[in-house]
Coordinates of C-alpha atoms and ligand atoms in Angstrom, one line a residue:
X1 CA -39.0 14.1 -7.9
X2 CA -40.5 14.3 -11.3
X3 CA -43.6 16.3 -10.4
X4 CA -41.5 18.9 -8.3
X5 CA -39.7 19.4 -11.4
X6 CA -42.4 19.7 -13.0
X7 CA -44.0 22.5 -10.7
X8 CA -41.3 24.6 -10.2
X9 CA -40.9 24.8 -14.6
X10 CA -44.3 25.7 -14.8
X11 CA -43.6 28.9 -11.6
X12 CA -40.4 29.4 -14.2
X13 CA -43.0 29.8 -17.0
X14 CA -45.3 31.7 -14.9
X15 CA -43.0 34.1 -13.5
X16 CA -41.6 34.9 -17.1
X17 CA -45.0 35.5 -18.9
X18 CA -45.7 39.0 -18.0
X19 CA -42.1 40.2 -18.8
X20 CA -42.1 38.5 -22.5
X21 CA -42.0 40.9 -25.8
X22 CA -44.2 40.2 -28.5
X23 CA -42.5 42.1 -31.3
X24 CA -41.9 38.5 -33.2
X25 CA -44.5 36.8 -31.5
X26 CA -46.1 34.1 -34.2
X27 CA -49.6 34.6 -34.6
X28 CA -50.4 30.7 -35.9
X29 CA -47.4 29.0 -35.3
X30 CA -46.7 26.6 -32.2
X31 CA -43.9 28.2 -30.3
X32 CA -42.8 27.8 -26.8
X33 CA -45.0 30.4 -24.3
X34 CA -41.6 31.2 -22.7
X35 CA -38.3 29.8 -22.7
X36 CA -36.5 28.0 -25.4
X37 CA -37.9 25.6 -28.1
X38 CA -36.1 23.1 -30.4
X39 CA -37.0 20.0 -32.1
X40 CA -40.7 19.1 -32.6
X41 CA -40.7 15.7 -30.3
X42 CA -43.6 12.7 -29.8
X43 CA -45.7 13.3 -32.8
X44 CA -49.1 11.9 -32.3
X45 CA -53.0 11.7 -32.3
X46 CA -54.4 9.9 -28.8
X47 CA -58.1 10.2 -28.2
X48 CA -59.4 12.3 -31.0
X49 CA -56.2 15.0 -30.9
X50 CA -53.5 15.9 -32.4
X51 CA -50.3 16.1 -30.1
X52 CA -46.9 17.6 -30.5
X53 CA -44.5 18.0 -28.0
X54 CA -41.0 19.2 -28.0
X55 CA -37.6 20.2 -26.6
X56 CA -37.8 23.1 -24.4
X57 CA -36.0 24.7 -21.9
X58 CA -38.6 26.6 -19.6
X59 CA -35.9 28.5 -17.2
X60 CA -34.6 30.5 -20.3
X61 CA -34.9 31.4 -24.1
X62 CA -31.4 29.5 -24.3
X63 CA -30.7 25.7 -24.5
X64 CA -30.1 24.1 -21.4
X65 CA -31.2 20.6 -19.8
X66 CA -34.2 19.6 -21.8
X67 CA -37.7 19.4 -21.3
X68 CA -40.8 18.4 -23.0
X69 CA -43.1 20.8 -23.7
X70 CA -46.7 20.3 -24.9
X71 CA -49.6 21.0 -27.1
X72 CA -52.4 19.7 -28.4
X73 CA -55.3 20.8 -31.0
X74 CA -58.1 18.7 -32.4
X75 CA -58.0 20.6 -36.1
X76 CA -54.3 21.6 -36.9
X77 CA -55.1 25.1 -36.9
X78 CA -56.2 25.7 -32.6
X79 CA -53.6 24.6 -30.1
X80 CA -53.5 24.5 -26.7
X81 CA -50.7 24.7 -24.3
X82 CA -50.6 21.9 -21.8
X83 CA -48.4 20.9 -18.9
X84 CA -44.9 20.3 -19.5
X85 CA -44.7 16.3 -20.1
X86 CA -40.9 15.5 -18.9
X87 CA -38.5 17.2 -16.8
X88 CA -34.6 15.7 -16.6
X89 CA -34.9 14.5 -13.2
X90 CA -33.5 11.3 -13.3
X91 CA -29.8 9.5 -13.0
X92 CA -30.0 8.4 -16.7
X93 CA -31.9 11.8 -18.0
X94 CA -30.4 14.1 -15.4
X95 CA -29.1 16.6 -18.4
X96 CA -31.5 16.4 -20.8
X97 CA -34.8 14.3 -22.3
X98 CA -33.5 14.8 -25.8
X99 CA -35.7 14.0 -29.0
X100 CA -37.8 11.4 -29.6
X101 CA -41.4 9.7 -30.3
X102 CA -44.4 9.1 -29.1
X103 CA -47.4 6.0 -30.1
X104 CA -50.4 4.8 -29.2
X105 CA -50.8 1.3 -27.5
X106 CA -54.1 0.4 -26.3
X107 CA -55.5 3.7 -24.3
X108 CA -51.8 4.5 -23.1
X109 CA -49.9 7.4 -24.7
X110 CA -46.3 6.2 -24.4
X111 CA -42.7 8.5 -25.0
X112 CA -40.0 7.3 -26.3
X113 CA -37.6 9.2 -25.8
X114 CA -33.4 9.8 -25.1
X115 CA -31.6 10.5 -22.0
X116 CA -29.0 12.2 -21.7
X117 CA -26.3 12.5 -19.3
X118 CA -22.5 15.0 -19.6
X119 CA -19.6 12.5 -18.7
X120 CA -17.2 15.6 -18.8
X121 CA -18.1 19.1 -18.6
X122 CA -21.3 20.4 -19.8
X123 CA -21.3 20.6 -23.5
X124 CA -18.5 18.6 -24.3
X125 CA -19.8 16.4 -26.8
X126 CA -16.6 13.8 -26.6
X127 CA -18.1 12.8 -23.4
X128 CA -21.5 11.6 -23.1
X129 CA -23.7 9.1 -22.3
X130 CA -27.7 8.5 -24.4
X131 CA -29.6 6.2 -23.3
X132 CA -33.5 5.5 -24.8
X133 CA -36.5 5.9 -22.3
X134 CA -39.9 4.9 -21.9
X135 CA -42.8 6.9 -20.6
X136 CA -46.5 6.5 -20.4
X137 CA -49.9 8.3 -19.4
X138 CA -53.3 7.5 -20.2
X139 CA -54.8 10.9 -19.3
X140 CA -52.2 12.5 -22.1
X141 CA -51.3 14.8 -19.9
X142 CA -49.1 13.6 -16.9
X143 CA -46.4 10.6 -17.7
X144 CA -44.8 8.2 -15.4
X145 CA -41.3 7.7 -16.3
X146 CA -40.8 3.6 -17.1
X147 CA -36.5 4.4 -17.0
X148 CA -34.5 3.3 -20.0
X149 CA -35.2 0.6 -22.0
X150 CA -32.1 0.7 -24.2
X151 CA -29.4 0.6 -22.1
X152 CA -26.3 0.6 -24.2
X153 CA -25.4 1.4 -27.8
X154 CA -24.8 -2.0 -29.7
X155 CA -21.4 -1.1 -30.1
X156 CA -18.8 -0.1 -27.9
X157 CA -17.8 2.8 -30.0
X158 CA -20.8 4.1 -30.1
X159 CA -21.6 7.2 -28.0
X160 CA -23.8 9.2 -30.1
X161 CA -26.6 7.3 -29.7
X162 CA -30.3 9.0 -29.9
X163 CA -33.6 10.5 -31.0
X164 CA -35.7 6.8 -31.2
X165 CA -39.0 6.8 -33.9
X166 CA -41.1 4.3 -32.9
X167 CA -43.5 3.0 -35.1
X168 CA -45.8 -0.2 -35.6
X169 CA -45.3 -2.6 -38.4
X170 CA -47.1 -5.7 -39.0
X171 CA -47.3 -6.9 -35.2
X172 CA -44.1 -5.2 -33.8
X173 CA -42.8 -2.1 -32.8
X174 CA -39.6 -1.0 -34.7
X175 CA -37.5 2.1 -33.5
X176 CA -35.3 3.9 -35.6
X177 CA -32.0 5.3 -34.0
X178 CA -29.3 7.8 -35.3
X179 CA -25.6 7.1 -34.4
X180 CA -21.8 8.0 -35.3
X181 CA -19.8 6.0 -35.1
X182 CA -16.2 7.3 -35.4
X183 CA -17.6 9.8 -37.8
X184 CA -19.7 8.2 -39.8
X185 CA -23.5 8.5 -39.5
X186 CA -25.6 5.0 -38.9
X187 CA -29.2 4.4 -39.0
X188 CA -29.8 1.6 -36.2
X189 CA -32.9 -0.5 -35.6
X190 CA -34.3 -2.4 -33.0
X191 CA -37.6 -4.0 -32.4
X192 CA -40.0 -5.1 -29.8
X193 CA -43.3 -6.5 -28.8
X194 CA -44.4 -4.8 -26.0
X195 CA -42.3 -1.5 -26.0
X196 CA -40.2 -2.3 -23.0
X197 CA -38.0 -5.0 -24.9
X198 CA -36.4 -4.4 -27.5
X199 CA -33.8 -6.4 -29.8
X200 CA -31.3 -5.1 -31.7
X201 CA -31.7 -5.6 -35.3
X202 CA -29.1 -4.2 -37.0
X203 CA -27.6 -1.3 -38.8
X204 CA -30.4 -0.3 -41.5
X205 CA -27.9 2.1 -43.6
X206 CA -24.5 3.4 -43.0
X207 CA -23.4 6.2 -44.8
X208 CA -20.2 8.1 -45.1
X209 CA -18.8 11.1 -43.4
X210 CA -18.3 13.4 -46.8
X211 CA -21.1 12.0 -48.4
X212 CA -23.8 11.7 -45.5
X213 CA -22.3 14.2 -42.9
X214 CA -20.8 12.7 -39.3
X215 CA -24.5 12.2 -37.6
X216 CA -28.2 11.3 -38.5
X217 CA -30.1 13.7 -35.8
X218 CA -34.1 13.2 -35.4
X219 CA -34.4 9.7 -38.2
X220 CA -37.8 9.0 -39.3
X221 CA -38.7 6.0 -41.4
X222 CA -42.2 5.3 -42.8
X223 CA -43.9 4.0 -45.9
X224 CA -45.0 6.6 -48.9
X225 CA -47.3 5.9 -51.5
X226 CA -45.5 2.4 -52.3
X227 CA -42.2 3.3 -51.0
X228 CA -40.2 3.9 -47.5
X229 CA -38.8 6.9 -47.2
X230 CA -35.4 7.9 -44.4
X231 CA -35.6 11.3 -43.3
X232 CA -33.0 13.0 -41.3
X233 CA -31.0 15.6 -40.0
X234 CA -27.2 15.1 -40.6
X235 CA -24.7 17.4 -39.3
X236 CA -21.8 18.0 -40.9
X237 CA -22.9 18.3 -44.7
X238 CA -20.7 20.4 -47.2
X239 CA -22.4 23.1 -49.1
X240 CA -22.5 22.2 -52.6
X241 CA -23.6 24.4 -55.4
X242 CA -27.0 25.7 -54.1
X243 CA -28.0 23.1 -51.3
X244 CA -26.7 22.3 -47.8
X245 CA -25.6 26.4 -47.2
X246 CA -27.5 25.9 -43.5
X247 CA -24.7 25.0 -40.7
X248 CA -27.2 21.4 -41.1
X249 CA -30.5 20.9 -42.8
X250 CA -33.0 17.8 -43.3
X251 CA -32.3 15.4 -45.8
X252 CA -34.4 12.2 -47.6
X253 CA -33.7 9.3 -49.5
X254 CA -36.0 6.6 -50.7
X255 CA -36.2 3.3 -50.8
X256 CA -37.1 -0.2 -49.7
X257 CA -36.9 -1.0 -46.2
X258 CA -36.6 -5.3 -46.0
X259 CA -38.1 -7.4 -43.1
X260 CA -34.8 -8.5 -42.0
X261 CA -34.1 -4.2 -41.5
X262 CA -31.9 -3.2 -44.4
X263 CA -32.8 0.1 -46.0
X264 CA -32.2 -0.3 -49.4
X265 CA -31.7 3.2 -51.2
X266 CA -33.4 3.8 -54.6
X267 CA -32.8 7.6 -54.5
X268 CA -30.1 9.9 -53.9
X269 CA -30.0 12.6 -50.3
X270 CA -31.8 15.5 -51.0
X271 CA -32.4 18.1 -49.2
X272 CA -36.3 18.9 -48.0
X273 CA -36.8 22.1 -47.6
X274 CA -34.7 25.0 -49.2
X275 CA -35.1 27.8 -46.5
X276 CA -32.8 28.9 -43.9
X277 CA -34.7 27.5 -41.2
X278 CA -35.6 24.3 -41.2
X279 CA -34.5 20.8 -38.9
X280 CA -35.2 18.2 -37.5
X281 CA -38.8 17.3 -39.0
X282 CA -40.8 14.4 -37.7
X283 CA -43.9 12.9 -39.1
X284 CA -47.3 11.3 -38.0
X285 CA -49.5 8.9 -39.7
X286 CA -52.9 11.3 -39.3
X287 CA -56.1 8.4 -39.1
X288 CA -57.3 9.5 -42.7
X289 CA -53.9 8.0 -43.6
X290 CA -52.0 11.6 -44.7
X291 CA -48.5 11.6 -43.9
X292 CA -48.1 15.1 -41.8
X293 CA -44.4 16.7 -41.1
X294 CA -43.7 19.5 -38.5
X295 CA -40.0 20.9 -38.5
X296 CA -38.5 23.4 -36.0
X297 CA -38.5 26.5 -38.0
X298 CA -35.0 27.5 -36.5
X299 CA -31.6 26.2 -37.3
X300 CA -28.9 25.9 -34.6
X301 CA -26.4 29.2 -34.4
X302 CA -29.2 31.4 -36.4
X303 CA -29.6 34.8 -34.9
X304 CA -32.7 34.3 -32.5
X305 CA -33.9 38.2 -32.1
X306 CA -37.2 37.1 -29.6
X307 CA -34.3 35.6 -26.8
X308 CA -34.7 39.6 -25.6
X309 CA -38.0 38.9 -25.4
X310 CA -37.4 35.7 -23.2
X311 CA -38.8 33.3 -25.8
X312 CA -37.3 31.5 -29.4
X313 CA -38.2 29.0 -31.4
X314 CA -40.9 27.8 -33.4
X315 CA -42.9 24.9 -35.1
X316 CA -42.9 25.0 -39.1
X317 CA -46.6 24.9 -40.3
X318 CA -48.2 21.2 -40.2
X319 CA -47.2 20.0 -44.4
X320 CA -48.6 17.0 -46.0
X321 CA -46.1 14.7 -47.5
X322 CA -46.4 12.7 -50.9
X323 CA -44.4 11.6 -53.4
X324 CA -43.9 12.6 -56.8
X325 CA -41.7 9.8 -58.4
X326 CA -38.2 10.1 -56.5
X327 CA -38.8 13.3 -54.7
X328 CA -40.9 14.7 -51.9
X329 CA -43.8 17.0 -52.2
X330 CA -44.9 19.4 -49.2
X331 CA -48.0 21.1 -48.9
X332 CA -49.6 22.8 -46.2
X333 CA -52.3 20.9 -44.4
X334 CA -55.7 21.4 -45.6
X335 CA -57.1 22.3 -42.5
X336 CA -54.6 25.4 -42.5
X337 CA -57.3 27.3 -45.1
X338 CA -59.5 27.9 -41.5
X339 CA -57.3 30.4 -40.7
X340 CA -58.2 33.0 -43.7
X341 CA -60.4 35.7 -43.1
X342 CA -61.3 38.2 -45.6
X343 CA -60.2 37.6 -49.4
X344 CA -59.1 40.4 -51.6
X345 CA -58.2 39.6 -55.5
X346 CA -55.7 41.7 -57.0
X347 CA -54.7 42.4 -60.6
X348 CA -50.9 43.3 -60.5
X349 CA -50.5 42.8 -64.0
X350 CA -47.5 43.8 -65.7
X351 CA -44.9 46.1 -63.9
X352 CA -42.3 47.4 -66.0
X353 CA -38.7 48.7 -64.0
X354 CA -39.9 49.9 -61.1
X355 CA -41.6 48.8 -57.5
X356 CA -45.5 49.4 -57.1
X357 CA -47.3 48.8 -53.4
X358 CA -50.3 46.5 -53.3
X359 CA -54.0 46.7 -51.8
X360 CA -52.7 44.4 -49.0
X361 CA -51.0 44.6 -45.6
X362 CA -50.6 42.7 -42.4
X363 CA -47.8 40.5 -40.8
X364 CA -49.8 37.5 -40.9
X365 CA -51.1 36.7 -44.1
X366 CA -51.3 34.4 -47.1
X367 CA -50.6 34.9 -50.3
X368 CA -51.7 32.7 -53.6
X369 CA -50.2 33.7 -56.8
X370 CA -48.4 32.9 -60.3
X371 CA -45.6 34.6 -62.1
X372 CA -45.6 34.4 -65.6
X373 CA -42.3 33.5 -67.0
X374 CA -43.1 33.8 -70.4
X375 CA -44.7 36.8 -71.0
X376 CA -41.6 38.8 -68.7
X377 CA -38.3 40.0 -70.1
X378 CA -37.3 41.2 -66.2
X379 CA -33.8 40.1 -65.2
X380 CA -35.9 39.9 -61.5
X381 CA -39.1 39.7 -60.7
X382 CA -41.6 39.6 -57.8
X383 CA -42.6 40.5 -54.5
X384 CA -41.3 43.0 -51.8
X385 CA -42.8 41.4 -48.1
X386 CA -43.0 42.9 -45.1
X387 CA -41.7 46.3 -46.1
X388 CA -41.4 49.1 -44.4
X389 CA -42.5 52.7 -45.7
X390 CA -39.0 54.0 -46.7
X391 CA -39.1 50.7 -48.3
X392 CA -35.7 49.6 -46.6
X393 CA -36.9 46.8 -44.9
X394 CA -38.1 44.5 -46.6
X395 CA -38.0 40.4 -47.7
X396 CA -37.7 40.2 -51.3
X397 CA -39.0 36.5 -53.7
X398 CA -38.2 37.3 -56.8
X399 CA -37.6 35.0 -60.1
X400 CA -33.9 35.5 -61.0
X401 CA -34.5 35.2 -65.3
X402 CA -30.5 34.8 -65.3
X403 CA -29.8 31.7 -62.9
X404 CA -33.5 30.6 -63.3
X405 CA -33.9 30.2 -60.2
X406 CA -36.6 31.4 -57.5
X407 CA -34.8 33.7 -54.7
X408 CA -35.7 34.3 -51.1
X409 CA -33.5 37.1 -50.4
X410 CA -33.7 38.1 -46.4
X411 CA -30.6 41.3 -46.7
X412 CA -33.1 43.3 -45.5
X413 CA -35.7 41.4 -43.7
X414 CA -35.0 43.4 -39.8
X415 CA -32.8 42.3 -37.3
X416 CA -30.9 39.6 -37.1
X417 CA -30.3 37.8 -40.3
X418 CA -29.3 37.9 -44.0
X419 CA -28.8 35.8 -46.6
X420 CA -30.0 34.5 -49.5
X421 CA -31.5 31.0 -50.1
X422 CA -33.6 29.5 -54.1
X423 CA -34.7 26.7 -55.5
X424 CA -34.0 25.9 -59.3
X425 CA -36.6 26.6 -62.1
X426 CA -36.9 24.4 -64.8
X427 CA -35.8 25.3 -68.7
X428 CA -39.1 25.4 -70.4
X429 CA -41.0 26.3 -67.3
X430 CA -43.4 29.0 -68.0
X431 CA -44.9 30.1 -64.8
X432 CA -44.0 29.6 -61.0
X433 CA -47.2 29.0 -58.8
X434 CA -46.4 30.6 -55.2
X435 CA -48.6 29.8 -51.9
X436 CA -46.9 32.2 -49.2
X437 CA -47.6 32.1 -45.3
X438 CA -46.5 35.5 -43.5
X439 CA -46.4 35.4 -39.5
X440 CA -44.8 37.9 -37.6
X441 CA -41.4 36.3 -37.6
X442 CA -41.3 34.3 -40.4
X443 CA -42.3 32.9 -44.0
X444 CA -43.0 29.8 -45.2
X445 CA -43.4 29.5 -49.3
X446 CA -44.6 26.6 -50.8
X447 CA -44.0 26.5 -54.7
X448 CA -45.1 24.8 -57.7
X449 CA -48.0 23.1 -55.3
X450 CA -45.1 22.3 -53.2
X451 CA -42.3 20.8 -55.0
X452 CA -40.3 22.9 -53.0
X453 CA -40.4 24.8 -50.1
X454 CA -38.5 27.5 -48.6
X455 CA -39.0 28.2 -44.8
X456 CA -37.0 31.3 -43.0
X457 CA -37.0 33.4 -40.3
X458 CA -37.3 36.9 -40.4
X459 CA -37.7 40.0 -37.9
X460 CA -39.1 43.3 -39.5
X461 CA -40.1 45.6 -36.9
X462 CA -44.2 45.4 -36.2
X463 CA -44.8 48.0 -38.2
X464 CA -43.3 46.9 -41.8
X465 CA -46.6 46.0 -43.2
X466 CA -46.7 46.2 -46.7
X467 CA -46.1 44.3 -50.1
X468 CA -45.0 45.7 -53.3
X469 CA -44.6 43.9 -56.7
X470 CA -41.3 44.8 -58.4
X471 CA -39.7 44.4 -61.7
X472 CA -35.8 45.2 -62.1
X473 CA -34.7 46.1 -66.0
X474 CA -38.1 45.1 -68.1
X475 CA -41.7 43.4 -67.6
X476 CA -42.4 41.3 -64.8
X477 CA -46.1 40.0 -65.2
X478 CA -48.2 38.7 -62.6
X479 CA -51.2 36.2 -62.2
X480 CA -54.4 37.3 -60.4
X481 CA -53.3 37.4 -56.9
X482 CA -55.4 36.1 -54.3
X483 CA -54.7 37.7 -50.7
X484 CA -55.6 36.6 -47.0
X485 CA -55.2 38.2 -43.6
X486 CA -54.7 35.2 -41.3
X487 CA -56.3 34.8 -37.9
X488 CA -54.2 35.9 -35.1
X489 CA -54.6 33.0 -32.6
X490 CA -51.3 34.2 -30.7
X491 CA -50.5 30.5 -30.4
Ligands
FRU501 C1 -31.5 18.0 -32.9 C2 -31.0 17.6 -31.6 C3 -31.3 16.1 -31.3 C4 -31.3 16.1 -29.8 C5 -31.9 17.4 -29.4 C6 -31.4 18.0 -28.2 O1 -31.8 19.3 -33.1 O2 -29.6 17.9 -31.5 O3 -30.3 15.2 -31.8 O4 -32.0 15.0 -29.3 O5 -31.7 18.3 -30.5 O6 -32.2 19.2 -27.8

């Protein structure tokens, strides 16, 4: 049953390759080769490779019943696409193999993972049933399906029940769970010595419905330089002042976790990454010991311009994580420098009221710059990506001297979306360093050697190639400015 399903998703995939549009096609970023992607899913180095699945719908570049799709890469940079790894094609997964993990015991890849079933009709989230699964290979390609191994939700009122992290500490596997209950968010743990048993331990952290949102999607849990950090995705967050504007975004807090399986917070939520696109991150332990995050660089509801083009979704650059007292840093993985080809240095300088085009162009590149705050007396200042030749498309970053505040402005960045989205600059501060990633359909900036980040779509038409430095009402001066095309590896 599995395998059919299997076969006939990959004929789906087939069929739909030669008919796909490649307008927004991601040049270096994982994305599904047809269909729909979501969540990155099953994080995890088996054999000498890096492997990431996750959710996919092969039959269309909309949700439906979810599948795991499949890639693989032994540098970060050069993926390949491999067979899908589970279909729903079971009782307890029938509508869905929803979000999960994956780990390494002994020379067997194993998935953990949640199935899902629709009590009512389809969609109606008031009735539904989630269930945790185990599956296993040892080629890392094809899984057998071991069924569920958490039945039931350890209380009654429990329904929301899903996305398990499994991870090893000391001599026992621990899983993570996200749960509502009522409408409040919990954090659940079990535990378990072989993978297939597991005890429930408790409820690590409750949190509140205006606080913490209503649910804790995709929970991750796992230890920091000296510290344990929660990560999730909570739905149902209020925007407040600058943060939380996405219709749900990922959010940390650190702290201690305690043997007995109490998270005990030291920090308040904050949100990880400042863009408009950004959920549901997950993180793997890489065997030199960095901590390495992918998120879905998609939000739910946000205009998805490539579903013409039978495909969506996409995998946020691999970032390493550390910490910086009580907040998270994010930088882009090392390895990710492979990918330049040709450097060019440019001298911007000052530019004084007006917009001036650069000795650079391409959809995929990288940019590596600083602005200098103190020498400027621009009310903005910055950079004009992706622009057209009349200049009217076009993604502005830009320092805002008023609000202090570094802007991502996407008004204009091509079809589909708008919207602006920053990240605060400090009184005192004197320069912003920038490290920008261009693909076709998106950016990913990485600031102050990435203290924040801010991760969008966009979708200017193929031709809006170039970059402009502007200054609006005074001097806005510029560092030297180191450029990159990127590799086109039409991942
Ligand atoms: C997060 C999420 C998960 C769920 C999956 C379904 O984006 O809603 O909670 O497992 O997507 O595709």
């Amino acid at each position: 049953m599995h395998a059919a399903q299997l076969d006939e998703a990959h004929r789906a995939i087939e069929k739909k390759l030669p008919e796909r549009g490649n307008d927004y096609r991601l040049g270096y970023h994982l994305s599904p080769p047809a269909g729909w992607m979501n969540d990155p899913n099953g994080l995890a180095y088996f054999r000498g490779e890096y492997h990431v699945f996750y959710q996919h719908h092969p039959y269309s570049a909309q949700w439906g019943p979810m599948y795991w799709g499949h890639a693989k890469s032994k540098d970060l940079v050069h993926w390949e696409h491999l067979p899908i790894a589970l279909a729903p094609s079971d009782a307890y997964d029938r509508d869905g193999c929803f979000s999960g993990s994956a780990v390494v015991a002994g020379d067997t890849l194993y998935l953990i993972y949640t199935g899902h079933t629709w009590l009512g009709e389809p969609g109606d989230d008031q009735k539904i049933h989630q269930v945790q699964c185990l599956a296993s290979s040892t080629n890392g390609i094809t899984f057998t399906k071991h069924g569920p191994v958490i039945e039931t939700p350890p209380h009654p009122d429990i329904m929301h029940f899903r996305d398990p992290k499994v991870w090893k500490r000391a001599d026992q596997w621990w899983m993570a769970l996200g749960a509502r209950q009522g409408d409040d968010p919990q954090l659940l743990l079990y535990r378990s010595q072989d993978l297939h048993h597991w005890d429930y331990l408790g409820c690590a952290l409750d949190g509140q419905r205006e606080a913490d949102g209503y649910m804790w999607e995709c929970p991750d849990v796992f230890e920091l330089d000296g510290c344990d950090v929660f990560l999730c995705s909570p739905q149902g967050l209020k925007p407040s002042g600058y943060d939380n504007w996405n219709k749900f975004q990922n959010s940390y807090r650190l702290g201690q976790l305690d043997n007995s399986g109490c998270f005990i917070e030291t920090s308040q939520l904050r949100e990880l990454d400042h863009g408009h696109d950004f959920y549901a991150a997950q993180t793997l332990l890489a065997p030199d010991g960095r901590r390495l995050l992918w998120a879905w660089m998609d939000m739910w509801d946000s205009p998805m311009p490539s579903q013409e083009q039978h495909w969506c979704g996409a995998l946020s650059l691999p970032r390493e994580l550390s910490r910086d007292g009580d907040r998270l840093r994010m930088r882009p993985a090392r390895e990710l420098t492979a990918l330049r080809q040709s450097r060019r240095t440019l001298q911007i300088g000052g530019v004084e009221s007006q917009s001036r085009t650069l000795e650079v162009r391409g959809a995929l590149l990288e940019l590596e710059l600083e602005l200098d705050l103190a020498g400027s007396t621009a009310e903005h200042f910055g950079l004009a990506l992706r622009c057209s030749e009349d200049q009217r498309e076009r993604t502005l970053l830009y320092f805002d001297a008023m609000a202090r505040r570094l802007v991502l402005d996407r008004q204009h960045s091509g079809t589909g979306v708008s919207g602006v989205r920053s990240v605060p600059v400090a009184p005192g501060q004197t320069q912003i360093a920038l490290r920008i990633f261009l693909d076709r359909s998106s950016i990913e900036v990485f600031v102050d050697d990435g203290a924040y980040s801010l991760s969008s779509r966009i979708y200017p038409r193929p031709d809006s190639l170039s970059v402009s430095a502007f200054a609006v009402n005074g001097l806005g001066l510029f560092g030297e400015t180191s450029a990159w095309n990127l590799a086109d590896l039409q991942l």
